[in-house]
Coordinates of C-alpha atoms in Angstrom, one line a residue:
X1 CA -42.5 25.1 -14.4
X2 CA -39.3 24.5 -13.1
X3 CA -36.6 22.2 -14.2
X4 CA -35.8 19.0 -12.6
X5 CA -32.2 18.6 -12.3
X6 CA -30.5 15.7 -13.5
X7 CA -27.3 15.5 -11.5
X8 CA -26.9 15.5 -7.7
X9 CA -25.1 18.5 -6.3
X10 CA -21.4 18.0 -5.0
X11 CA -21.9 17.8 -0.6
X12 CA -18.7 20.0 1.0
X13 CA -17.1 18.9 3.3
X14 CA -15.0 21.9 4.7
X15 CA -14.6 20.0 7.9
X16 CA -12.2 17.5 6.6
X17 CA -9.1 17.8 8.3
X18 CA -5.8 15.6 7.1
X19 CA -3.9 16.2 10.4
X20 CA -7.0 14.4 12.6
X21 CA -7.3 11.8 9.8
X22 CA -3.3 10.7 10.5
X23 CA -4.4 10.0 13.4
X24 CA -7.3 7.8 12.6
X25 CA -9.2 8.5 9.5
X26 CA -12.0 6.1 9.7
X27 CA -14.6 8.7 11.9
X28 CA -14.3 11.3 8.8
X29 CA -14.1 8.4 6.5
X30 CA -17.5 7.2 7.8
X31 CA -19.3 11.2 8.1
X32 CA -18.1 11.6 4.4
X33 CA -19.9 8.1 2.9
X34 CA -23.2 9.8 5.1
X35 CA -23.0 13.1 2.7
X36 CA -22.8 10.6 -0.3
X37 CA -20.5 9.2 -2.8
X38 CA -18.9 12.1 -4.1
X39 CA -17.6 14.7 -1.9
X40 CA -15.9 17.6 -2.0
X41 CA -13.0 18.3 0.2
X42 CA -11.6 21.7 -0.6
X43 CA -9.0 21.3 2.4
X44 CA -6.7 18.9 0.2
X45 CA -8.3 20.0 -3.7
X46 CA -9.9 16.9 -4.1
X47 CA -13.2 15.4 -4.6
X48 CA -13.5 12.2 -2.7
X49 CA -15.6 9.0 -4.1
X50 CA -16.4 7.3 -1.0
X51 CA -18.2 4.1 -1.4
X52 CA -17.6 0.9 -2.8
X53 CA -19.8 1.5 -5.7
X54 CA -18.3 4.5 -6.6
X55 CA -14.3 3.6 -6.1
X56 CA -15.2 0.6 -8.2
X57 CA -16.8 2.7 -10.9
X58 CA -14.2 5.1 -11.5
X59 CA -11.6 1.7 -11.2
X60 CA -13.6 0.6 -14.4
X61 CA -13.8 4.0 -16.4
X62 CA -10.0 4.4 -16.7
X63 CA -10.5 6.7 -19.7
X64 CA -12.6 8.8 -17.7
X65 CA -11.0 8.7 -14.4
X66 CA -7.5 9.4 -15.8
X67 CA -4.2 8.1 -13.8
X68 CA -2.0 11.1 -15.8
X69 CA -2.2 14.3 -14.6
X70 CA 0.1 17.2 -15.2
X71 CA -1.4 19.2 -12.4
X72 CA -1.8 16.0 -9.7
X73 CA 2.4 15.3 -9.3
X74 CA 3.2 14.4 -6.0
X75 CA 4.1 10.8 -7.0
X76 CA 6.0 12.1 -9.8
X77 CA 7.7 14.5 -7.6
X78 CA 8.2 12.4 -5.3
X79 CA 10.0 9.6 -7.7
X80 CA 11.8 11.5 -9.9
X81 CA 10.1 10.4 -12.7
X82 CA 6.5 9.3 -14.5
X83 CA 5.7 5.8 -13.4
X84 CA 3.2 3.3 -14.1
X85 CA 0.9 4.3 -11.8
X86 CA 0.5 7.9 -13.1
X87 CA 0.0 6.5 -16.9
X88 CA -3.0 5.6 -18.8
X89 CA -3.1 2.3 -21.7
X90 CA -1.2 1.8 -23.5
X91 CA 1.7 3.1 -22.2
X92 CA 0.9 1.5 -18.4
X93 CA 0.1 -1.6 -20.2
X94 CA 3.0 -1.8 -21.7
X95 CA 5.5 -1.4 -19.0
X96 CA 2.7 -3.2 -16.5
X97 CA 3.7 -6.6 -19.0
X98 CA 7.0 -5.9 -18.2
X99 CA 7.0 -6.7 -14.4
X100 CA 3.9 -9.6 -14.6
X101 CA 6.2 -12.2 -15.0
X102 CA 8.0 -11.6 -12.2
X103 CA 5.2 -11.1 -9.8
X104 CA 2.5 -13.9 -11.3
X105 CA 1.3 -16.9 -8.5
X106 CA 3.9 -19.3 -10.2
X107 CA 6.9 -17.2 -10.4
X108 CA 6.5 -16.0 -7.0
X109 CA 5.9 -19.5 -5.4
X110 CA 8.8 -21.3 -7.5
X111 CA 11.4 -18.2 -7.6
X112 CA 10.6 -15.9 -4.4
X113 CA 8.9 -17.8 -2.1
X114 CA 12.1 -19.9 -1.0
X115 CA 14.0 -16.6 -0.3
X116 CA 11.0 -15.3 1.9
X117 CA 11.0 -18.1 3.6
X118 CA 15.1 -18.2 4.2
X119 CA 14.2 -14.3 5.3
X120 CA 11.6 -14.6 7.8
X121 CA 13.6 -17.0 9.6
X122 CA 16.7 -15.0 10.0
X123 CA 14.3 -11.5 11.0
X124 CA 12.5 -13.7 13.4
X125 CA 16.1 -14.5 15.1
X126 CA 16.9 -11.0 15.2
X127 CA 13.6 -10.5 16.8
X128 CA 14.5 -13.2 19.5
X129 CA 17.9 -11.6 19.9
X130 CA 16.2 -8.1 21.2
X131 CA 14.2 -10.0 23.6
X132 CA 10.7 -9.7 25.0
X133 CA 11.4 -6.5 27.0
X134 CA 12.2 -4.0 24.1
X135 CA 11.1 -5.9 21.3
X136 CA 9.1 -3.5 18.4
X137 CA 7.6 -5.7 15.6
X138 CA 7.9 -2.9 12.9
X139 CA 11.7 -2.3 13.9
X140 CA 12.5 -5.8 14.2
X141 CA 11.2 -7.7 11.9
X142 CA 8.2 -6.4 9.9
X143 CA 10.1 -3.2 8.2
X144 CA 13.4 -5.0 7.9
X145 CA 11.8 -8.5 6.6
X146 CA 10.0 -6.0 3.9
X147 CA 12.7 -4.6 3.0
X148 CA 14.9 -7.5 2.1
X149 CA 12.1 -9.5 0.3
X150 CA 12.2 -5.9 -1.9
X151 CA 15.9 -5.9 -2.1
X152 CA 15.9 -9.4 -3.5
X153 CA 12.7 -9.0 -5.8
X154 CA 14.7 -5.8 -7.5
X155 CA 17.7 -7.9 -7.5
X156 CA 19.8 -4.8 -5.7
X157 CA 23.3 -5.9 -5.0
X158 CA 23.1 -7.7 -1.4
X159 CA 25.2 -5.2 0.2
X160 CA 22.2 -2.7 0.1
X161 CA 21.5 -2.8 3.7
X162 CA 17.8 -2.8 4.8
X163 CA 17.5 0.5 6.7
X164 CA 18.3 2.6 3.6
X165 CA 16.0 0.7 1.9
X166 CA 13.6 1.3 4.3
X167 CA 14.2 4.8 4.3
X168 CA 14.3 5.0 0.5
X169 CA 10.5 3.3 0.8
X170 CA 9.5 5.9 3.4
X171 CA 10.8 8.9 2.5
X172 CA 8.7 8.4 -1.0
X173 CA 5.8 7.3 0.3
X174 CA 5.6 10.7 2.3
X175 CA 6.2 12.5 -0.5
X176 CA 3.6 10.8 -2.5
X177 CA 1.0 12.2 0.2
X178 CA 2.5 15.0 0.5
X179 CA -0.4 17.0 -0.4
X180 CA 0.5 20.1 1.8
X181 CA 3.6 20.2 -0.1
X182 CA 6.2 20.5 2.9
X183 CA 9.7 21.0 1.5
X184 CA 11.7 18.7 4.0
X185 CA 9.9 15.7 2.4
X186 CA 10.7 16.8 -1.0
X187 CA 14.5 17.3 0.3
X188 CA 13.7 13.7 1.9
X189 CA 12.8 12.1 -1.0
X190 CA 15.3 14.0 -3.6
X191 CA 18.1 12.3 -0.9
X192 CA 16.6 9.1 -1.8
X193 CA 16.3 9.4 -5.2
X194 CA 20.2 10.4 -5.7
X195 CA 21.0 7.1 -4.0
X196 CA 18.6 5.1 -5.6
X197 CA 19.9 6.9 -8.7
X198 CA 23.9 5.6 -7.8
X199 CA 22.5 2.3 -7.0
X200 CA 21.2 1.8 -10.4
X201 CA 24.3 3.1 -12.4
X202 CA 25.9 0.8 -11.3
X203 CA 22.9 -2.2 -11.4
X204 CA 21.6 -1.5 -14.9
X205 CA 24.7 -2.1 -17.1
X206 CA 25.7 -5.6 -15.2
X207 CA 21.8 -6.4 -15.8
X208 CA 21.7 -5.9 -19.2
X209 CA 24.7 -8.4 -19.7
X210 CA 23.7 -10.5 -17.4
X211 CA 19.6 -10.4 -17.2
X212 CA 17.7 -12.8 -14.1
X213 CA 14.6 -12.8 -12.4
X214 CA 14.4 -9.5 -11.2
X215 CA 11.3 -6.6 -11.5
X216 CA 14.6 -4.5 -12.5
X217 CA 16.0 -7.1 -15.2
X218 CA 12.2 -7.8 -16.5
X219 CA 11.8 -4.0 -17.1
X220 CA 14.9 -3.5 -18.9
X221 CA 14.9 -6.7 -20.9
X222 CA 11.7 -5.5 -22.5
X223 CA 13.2 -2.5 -24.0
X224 CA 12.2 -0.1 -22.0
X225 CA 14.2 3.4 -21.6
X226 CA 16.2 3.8 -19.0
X227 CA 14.2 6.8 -17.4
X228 CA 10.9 4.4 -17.5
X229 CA 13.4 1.5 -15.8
X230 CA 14.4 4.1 -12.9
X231 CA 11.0 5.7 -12.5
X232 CA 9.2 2.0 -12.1
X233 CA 12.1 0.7 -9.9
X234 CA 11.7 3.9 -7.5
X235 CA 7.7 3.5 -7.8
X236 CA 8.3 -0.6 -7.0
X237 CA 10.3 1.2 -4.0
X238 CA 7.7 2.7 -2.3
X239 CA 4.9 0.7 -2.9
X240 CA 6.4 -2.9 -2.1
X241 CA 8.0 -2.5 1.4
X242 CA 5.7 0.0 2.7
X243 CA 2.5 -2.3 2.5
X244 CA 3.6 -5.7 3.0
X245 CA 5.4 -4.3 6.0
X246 CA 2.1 -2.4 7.4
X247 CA 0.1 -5.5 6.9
X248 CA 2.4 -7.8 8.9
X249 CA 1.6 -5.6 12.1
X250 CA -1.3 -4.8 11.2
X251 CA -2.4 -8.5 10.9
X252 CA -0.4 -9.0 14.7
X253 CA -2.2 -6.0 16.3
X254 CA -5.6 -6.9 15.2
X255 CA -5.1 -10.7 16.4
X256 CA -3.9 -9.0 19.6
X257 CA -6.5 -7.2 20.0
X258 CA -9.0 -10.0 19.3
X259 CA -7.8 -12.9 21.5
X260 CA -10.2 -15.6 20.6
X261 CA -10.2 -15.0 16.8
X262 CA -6.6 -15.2 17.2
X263 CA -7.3 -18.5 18.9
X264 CA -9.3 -19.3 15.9
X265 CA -6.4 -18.3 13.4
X266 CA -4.0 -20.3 15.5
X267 CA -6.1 -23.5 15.8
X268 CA -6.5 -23.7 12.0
X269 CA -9.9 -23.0 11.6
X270 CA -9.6 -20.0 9.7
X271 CA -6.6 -20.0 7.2
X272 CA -4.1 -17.1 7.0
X273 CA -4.9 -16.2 3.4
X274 CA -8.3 -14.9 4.9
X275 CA -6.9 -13.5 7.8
X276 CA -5.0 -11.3 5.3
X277 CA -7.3 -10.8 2.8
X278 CA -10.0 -9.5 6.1
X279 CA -6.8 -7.3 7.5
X280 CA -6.3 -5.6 4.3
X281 CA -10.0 -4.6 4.2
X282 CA -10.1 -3.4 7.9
X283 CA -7.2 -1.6 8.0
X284 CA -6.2 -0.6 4.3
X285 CA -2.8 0.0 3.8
X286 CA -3.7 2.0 1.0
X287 CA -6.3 5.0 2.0
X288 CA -6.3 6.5 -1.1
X289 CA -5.4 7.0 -4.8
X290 CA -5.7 10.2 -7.3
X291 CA -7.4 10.3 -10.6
X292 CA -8.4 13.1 -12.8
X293 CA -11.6 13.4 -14.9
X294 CA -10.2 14.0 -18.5
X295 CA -13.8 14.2 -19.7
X296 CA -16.7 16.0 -18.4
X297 CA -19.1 13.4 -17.2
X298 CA -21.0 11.7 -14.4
X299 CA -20.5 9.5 -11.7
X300 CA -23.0 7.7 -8.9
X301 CA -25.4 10.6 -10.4
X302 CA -23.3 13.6 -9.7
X303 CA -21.8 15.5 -12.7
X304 CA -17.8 16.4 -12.2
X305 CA -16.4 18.8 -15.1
X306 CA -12.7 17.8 -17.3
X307 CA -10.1 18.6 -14.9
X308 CA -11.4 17.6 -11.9
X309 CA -8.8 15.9 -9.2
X310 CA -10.2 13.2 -7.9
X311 CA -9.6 10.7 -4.7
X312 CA -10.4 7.4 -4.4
X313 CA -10.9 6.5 -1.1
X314 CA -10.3 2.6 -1.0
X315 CA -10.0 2.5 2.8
X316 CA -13.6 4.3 3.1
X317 CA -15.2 1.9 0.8
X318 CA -14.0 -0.9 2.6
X319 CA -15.8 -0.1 5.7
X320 CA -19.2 0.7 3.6
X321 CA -22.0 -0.9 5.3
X322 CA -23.7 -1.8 1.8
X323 CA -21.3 -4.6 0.9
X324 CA -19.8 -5.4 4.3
X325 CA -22.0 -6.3 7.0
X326 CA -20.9 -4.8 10.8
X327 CA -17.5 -2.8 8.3
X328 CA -16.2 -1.6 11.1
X329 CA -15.8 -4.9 13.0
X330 CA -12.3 -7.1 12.7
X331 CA -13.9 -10.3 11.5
X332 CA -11.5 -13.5 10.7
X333 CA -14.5 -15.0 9.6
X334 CA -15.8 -13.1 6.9
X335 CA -15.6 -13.2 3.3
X336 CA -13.8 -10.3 2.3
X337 CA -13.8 -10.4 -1.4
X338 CA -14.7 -7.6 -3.8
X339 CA -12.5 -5.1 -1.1
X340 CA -10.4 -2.9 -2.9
X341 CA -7.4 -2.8 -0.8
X342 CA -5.3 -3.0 -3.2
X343 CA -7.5 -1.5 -6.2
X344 CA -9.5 -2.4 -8.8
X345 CA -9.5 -3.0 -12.4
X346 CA -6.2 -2.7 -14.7
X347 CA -4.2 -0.2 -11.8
X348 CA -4.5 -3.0 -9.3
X349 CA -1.5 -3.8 -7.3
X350 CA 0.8 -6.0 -9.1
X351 CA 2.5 -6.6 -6.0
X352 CA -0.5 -8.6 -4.3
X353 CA 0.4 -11.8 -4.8
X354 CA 3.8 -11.6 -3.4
X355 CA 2.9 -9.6 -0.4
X356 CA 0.4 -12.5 0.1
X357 CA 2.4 -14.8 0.1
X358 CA 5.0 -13.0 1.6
X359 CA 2.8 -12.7 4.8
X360 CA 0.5 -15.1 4.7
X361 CA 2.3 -18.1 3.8
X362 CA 5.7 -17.8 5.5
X363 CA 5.9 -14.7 7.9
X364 CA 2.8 -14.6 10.3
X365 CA 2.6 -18.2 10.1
X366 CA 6.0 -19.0 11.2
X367 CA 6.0 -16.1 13.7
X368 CA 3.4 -17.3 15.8
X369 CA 5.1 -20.8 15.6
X370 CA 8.4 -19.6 16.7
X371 CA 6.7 -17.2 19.2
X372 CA 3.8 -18.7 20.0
X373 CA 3.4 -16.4 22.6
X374 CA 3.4 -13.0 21.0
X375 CA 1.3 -10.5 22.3
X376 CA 1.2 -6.7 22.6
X377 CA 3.5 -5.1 25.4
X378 CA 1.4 -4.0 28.0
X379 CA 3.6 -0.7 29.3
X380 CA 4.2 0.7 25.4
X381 CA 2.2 1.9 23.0
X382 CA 1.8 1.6 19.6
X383 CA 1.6 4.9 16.7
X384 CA -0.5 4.4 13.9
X385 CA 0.3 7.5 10.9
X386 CA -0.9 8.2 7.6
X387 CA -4.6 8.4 5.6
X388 CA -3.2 8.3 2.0
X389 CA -0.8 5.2 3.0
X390 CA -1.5 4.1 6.6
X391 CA 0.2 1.9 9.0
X392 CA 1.8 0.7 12.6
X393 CA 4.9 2.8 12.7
X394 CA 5.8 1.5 16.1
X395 CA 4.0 -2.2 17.6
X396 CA 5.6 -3.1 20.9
X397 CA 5.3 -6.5 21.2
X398 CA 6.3 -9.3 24.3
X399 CA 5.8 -12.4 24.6

């Protein structure tokens, strides 16, 4: 008599391949959920979960599916320091409380919104001043709208210009999927970090006498160390321009490229909140996160032992065909709750309620009434990069 197993065996996939997925990562994204939920890709040292049931799982088991690591450091290389994000309750609790107050609906609609609103109209006149025929919406205004909404959230002094932060936010996010380990992003993001670094030398002690309403005053005001203050502002870095500014062209391209639900959008049928919410599940600005099994056990019915790195592949399970009908179509119309975008469970973004309404309350809506005719430029292209953090790197626009 022969014994029954009681755990599914891991699928390989040794065809993955991370320079194809830049590209577009949704094909493999789609051939992995058909080997099943937990897949091993021995390409990048992972094992991917790849459907909605089995990202939100692991979400749910943090104890299990561990966010420390002391062999799964690119974020902590990349930042210079052990942030939030790479920390298991209590300690990410505790310094998660610290920004909250900052980033809740009510702060962000009586303290920030006024200031994203005063920013999108001065980007939007700097889009209007490069003109129809060279116009890019990720130059112009997406990366540079981004990145003074983050300047003002951290309460950085107001003659940090925009491009270094920019380039702060994009040299770290590299590094954070830098799973191949190239050294110029490391030298990339240790540049960044030294500036970010002088920056805060200076920031810190004024904030300390004189505290405001700031992620960087919240953190310090709760007690935290000074190392956990500089490793959460640098995290807060990469996270909160890179995504609000992917999904502002994102959002544009996928109206462009679906006229009459733009039409829709634009005749306020559909409202921009679930445009967004739709964009963020179509095109996740976030493709993956890491975890690490600090206990053997089991998952969707496949056994993974203590140690085991783990990827949770949010923008695969937010095409999977169980819990969204048609994924793969762009549909303004659709109720996209229950994607995980922008995570699940006590690691989800904390950011997500600015970035909302960020976008969808004062930048796309304004955009289109300012340019009403806004469209994609015909004789240019646009470059789409990334699988662990994805986005429009250049959208030519008219209009």
């Amino acid at each position: 008599m022969t014994n029954t197993p009681t755990t599914l065996e891991v699928p390989v996939a040794e065809w993955f391949d991370p320079q194809s997925a830049m590209r577009d990562p949704y094909p493999q994204f789609e051939r992995l959920r058909a080997l099943g939920p937990v897949v091993n890709a021995p390409v990048v040292n992972r094992v991917f979960l790849t459907t909605h049931a089995a990202v939100a799982e692991a979400e749910h088991r943090p104890e299990i599916f561990s966010s420390y690591s002391e062999t799964n450091l690119t974020m902590v290389r990349s930042l210079g320091g052990r942030p939030m994000l790479r920390k298991d309750d209590p300690s990410h609790a505790a310094e998660r409380s610290a920004i909250n107050p900052t980033l809740r609906p009510r702060a962000v609609t009586q303290v920030w919104s006024p200031r994203f609103e005063a920013n999108v109209e001065r980007w939007i006149g700097h889009l209007l001043e490069v003109g129809p025929a060279d116009a890019d919406l990720n130059r112009d205004f997406a990366a540079p709208l981004a990145s003074q909404n983050l300047i003002d959230l951290l309460g950085f002094p107001a003659d940090v210009a925009v491009e270094d932060m920019r380039r702060w936010s994009t040299s770290y996010i590299a590094g954070i999927g830098n799973l191949l380990d190239d050294p110029e992003i490391w030298r990339r993001a240790d540049q960044s970090q030294a500036e970010v670094n002088a920056v805060l030398d200076e920031l810190l002690p004024r904030l300390r006498t004189e505290p405001n309403e700031s992620i960087t005053s919240h953190l310090l005001q709760v007690g935290l160390s000074e190392e956990i203050v500089r490793a959460n502002v640098q995290l807060t870095i990469s996270g909160g321009m890179n995504e609000p500014q992917h999904m502002i062209t994102n959002l544009v391209w996928a109206l462009s490229m679906h006229p009459d639900q733009r039409a829709t959008v634009l005749a306020g049928e559909v409202n921009w909140g679930d445009v967004f919410e739709e964009t963020a599940r179509w095109q996740s600005p976030i493709g993956m996160v890491p975890r690490e099994v600090a206990i053997d056990t089991e998952i969707q019915g496949t056994f993974l032992p203590a140690g085991t790195n783990v990827g949770l592949l949010l923008a695969s399970a937010n095409r999977d065909t169980s819990i969204f009908s048609d994924a793969d179509r762009f549909d303004v119309h659709r109720t996209a709750r229950g994607h995980l975008a922008f995570g699940s469970g006590v690691h989800m973004c904390a950011g997500r309620w600015a970035a909302k309404d960020a976008i969808a309350e004062h930048a796309l809506p304004r955009l289109y009434e300012r340019i009403p005719g806004i469209d994609l430029a015909p004789d240019r292209s646009p470059s789409w990069d990334g699988w662990v953090f994805r986005g429009i790197t250049e959208l030519p626009i008219t209009w």
